[in-house]
CSV table of C-alpha atoms in Angstrom, one decimal:
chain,number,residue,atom,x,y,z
A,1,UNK,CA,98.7,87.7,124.1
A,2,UNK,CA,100.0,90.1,121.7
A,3,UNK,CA,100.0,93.6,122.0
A,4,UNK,CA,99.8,95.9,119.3
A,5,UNK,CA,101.5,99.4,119.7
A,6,UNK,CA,98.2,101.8,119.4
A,7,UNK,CA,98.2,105.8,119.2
A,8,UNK,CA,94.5,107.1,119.4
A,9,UNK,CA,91.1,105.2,119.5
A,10,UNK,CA,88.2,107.1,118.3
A,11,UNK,CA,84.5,107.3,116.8
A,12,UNK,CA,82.2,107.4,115.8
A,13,UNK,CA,83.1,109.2,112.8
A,14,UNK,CA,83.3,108.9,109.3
A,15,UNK,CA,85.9,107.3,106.9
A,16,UNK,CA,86.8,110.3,104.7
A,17,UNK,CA,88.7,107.9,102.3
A,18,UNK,CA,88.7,105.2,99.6
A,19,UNK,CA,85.8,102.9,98.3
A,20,UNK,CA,84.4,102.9,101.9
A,21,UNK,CA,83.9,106.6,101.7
A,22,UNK,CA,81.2,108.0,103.9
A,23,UNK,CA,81.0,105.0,106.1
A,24,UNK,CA,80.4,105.2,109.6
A,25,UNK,CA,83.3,103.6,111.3
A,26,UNK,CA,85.8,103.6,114.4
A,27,UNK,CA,89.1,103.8,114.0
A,28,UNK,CA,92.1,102.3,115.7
A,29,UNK,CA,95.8,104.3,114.7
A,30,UNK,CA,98.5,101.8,115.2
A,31,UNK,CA,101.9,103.5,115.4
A,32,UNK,CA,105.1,103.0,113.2
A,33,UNK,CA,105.8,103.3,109.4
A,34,UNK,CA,108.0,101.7,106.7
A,35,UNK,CA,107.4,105.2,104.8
A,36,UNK,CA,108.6,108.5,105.3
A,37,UNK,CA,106.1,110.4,102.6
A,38,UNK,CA,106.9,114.0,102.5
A,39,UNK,CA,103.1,115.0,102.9
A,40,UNK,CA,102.3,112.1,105.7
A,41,UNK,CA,99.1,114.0,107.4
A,42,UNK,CA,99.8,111.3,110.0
A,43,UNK,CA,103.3,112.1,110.7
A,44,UNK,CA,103.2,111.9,114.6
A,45,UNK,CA,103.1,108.1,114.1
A,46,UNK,CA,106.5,107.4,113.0
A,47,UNK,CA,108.4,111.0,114.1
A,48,UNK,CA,108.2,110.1,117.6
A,49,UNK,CA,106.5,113.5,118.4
A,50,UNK,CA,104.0,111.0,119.6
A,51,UNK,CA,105.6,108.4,121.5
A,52,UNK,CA,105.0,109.1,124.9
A,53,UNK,CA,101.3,108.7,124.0
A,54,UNK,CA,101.4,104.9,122.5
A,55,UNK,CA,100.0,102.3,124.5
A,56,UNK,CA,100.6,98.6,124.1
A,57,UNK,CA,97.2,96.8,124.0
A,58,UNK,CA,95.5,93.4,123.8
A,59,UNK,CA,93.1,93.1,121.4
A,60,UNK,CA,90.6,92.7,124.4
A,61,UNK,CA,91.5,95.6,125.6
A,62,UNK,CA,91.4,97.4,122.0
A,63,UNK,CA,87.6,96.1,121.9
A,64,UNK,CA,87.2,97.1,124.8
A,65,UNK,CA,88.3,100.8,124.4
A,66,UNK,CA,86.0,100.9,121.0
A,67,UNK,CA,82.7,100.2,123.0
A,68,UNK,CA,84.0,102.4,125.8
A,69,UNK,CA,84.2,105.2,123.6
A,70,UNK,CA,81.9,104.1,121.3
A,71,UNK,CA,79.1,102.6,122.6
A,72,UNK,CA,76.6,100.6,121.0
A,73,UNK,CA,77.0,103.3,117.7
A,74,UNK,CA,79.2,101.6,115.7
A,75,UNK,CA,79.8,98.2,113.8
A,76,UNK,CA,82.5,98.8,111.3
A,77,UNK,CA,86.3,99.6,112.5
A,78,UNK,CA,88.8,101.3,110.7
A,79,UNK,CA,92.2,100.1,111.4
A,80,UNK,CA,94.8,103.1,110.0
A,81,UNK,CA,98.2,103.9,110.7
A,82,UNK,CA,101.2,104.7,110.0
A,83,UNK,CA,101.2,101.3,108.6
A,84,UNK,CA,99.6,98.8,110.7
A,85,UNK,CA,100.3,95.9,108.2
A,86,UNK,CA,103.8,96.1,109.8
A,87,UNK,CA,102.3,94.7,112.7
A,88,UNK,CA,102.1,91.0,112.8
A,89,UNK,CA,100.2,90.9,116.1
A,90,UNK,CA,96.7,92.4,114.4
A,91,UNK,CA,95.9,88.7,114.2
A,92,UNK,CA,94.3,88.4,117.2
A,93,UNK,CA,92.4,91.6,117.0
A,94,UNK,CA,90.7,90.8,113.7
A,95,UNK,CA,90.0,87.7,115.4
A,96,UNK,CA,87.9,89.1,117.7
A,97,UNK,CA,86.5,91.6,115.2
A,98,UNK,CA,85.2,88.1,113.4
A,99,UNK,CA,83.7,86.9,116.5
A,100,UNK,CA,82.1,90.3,117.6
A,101,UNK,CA,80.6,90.7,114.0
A,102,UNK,CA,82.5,93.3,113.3
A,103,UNK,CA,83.1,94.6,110.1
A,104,UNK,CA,87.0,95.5,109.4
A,105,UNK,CA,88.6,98.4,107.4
A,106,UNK,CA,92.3,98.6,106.6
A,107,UNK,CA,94.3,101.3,104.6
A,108,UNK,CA,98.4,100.0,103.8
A,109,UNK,CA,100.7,101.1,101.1
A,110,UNK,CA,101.7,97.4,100.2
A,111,UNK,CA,105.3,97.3,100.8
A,112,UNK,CA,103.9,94.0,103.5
A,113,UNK,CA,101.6,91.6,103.3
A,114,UNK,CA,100.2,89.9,107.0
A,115,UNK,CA,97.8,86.7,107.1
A,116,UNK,CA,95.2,88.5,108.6
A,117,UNK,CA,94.7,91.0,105.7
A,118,UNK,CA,92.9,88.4,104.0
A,119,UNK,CA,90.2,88.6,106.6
A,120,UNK,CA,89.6,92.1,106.2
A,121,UNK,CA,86.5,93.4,105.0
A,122,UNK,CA,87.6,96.4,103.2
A,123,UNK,CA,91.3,96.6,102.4
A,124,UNK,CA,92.3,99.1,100.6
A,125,UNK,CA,96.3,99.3,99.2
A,126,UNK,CA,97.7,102.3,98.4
A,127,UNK,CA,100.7,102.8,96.5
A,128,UNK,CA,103.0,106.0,97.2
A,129,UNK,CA,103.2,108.4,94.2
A,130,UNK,CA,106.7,110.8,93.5
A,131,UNK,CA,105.4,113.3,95.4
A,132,UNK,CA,105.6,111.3,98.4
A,133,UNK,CA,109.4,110.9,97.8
A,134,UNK,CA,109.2,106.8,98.2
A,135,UNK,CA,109.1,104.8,95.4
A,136,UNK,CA,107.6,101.9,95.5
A,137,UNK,CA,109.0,98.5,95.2
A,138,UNK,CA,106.2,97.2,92.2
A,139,UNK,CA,107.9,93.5,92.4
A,140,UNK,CA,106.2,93.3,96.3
A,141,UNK,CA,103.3,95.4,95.6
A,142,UNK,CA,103.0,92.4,93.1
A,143,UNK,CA,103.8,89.9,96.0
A,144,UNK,CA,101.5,91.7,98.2
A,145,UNK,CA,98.2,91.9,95.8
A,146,UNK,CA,98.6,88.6,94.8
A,147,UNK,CA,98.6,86.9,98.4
A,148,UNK,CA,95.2,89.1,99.3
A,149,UNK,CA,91.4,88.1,98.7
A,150,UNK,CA,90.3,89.9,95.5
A,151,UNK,CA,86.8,90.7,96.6
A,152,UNK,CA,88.1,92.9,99.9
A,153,UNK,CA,90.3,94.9,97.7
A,154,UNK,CA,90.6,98.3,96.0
A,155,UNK,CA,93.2,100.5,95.0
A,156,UNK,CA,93.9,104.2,95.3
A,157,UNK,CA,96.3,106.6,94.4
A,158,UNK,CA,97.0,110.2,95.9
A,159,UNK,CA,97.1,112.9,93.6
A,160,UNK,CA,99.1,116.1,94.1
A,161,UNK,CA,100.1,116.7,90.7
A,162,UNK,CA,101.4,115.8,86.9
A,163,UNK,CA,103.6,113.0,87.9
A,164,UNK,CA,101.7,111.3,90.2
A,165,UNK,CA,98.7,111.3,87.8
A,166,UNK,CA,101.4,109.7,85.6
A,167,UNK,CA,102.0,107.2,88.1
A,168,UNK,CA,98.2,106.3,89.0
A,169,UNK,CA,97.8,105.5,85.0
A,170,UNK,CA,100.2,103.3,85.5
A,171,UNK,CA,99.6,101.4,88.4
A,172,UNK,CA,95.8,101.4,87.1
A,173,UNK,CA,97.2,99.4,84.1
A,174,UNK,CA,99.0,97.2,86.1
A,175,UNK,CA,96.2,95.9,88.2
A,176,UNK,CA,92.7,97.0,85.5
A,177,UNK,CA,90.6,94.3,87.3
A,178,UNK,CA,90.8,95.4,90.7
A,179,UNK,CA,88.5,98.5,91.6
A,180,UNK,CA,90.4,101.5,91.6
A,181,UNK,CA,90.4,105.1,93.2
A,182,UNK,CA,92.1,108.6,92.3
A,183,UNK,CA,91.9,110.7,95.8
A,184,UNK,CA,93.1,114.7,95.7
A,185,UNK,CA,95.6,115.7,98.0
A,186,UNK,CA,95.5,118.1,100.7
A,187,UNK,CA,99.0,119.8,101.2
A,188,UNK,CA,97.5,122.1,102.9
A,189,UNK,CA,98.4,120.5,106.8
A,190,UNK,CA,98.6,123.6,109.0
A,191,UNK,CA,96.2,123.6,112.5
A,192,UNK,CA,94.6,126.6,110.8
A,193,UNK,CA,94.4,127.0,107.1
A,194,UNK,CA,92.4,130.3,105.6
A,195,UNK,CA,89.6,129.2,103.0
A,196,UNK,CA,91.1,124.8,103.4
A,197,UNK,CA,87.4,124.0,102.3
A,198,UNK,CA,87.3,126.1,98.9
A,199,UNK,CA,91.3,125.3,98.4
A,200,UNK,CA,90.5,121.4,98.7
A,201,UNK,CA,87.5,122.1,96.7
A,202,UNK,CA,89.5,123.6,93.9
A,203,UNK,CA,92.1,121.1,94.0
A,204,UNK,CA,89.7,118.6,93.8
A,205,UNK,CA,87.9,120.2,90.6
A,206,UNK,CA,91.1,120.2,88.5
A,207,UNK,CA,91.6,116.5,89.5
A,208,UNK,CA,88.0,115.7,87.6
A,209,UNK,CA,89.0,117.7,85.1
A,210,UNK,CA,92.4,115.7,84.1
A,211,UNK,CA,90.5,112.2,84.7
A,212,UNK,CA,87.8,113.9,82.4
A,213,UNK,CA,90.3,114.6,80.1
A,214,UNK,CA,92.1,111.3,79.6
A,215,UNK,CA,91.1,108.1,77.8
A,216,UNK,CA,93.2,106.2,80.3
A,217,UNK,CA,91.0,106.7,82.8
A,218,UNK,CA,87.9,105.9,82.1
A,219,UNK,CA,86.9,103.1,84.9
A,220,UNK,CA,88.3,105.3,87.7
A,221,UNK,CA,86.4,106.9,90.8
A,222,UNK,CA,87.7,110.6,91.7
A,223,UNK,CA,87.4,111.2,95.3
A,224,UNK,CA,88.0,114.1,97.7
A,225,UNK,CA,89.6,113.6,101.1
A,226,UNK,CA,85.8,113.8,102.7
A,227,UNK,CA,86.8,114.1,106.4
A,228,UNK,CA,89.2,117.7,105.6
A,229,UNK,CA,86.4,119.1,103.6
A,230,UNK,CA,84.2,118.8,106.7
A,231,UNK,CA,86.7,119.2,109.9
A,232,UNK,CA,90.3,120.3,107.8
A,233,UNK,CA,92.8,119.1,109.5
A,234,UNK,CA,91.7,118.1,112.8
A,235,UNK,CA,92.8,114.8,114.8
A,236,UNK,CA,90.6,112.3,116.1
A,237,UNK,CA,87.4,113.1,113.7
């Protein structure tokens, strides 16, 4: 069977991201990443600060770990990264999310498309703005999107400033029929930041306030990062 390089398992919790927002969900972090962004909150999956703690797992054994820490209290998994569309033996796990009615969440930049991406429930692409120092190759985002089932998909954009709101008008344009999603930044990533809550808050405001502001944006949803506004930056919530 293949195994699939995983970092943390953990959950119940809440997804703090994208058009799933608010949902109650487990997550699985995969390690590895095709991306180096300069404000990755997840860093410790593709620095190698992290590597003594990845495990190589079945997909039983993945399952198995969910309902171990998760009980009976969950029915929706997260599947996060890194970039876990990297990894080709997922298959098998969303396989056996199918069979176990589970419903299956996945966050990717779209620099890789897999198979099994078309069975997930809620895939969400999102596509590196400057600030993240990548730039995107728009010719396989293309590829990507157009190999993935429409009705699963949604798009969202970080925001951290001018340019990348420059960048979300455009990729908006590029795709208009497929749901899309304007989420603030946080680059605030210390273990202990004075006042994070109010700063995200703020940050978030002036984000509302250009989408307000722009006739280009006008069939958009403006999204904080829920999960920092509740626990910062803390790891496994």
């Amino acid at each position: 069977m293949a195994k699939v390089p995983v970092l943390e398992i953990f959950g119940p919790t809440i997804q703090g991201e994208g058009r799933v927002i608010g949902r109650k969900t487990m997550f699985v972090r995969t390690a590895g990443c095709d991306y180096r962004c300069s404000w990755c909150d997840s860093a410790f999956t593709w620095d190698g600060s992290a590597k003594d703690d990845i495990q190589l797992m079945t997909a039983e054994e993945i399952y198995d770990q969910l309902v171990k820490v998760g009980g009976d209290r969950f029915n929706h998994v997260t599947i996060s990264g890194g970039n876990p569309a990297l990894i080709k033996g997922i298959q098998e796990l969303v396989d056996l999310f199918d069979a176990k009615g589970i419903v299956s969440a996945l966050e990717t930049q779209g620099s890789k498309f897999q198979p099994w991406m078309t069975q997930i429930d809620d895939l969400t692409i999102s596509p590196k703005p400057p600030s993240s120092s990548m730039i995107p190759d728009l010719a396989k985002l293309d590829d990507v999107i157009s190999q993935c089932v429409k009705s699963s998909l949604n798009l969202k954009v970080v925001i951290f400033d001018d340019n990348d709101f420059e960048f979300a008008k455009m990729i908006h344009h590029r795709y208009p029929d497929i749901p899309f999603y304007l989420q603030v930044g946080n680059p605030y990533l210390a273990d202990n930041v004075e006042n994070h809550t109010a700063k995200l808050l703020h940050r978030y405001e002036q984000l509302v306030d250009m989408v307000i502001d722009s006739n280009e944006m006008n069939d958009v949803y403006v999204l904080p990062q829920l999960h920092t506004l509740l626990w910062s930056n803390m790891k496994g919530v």
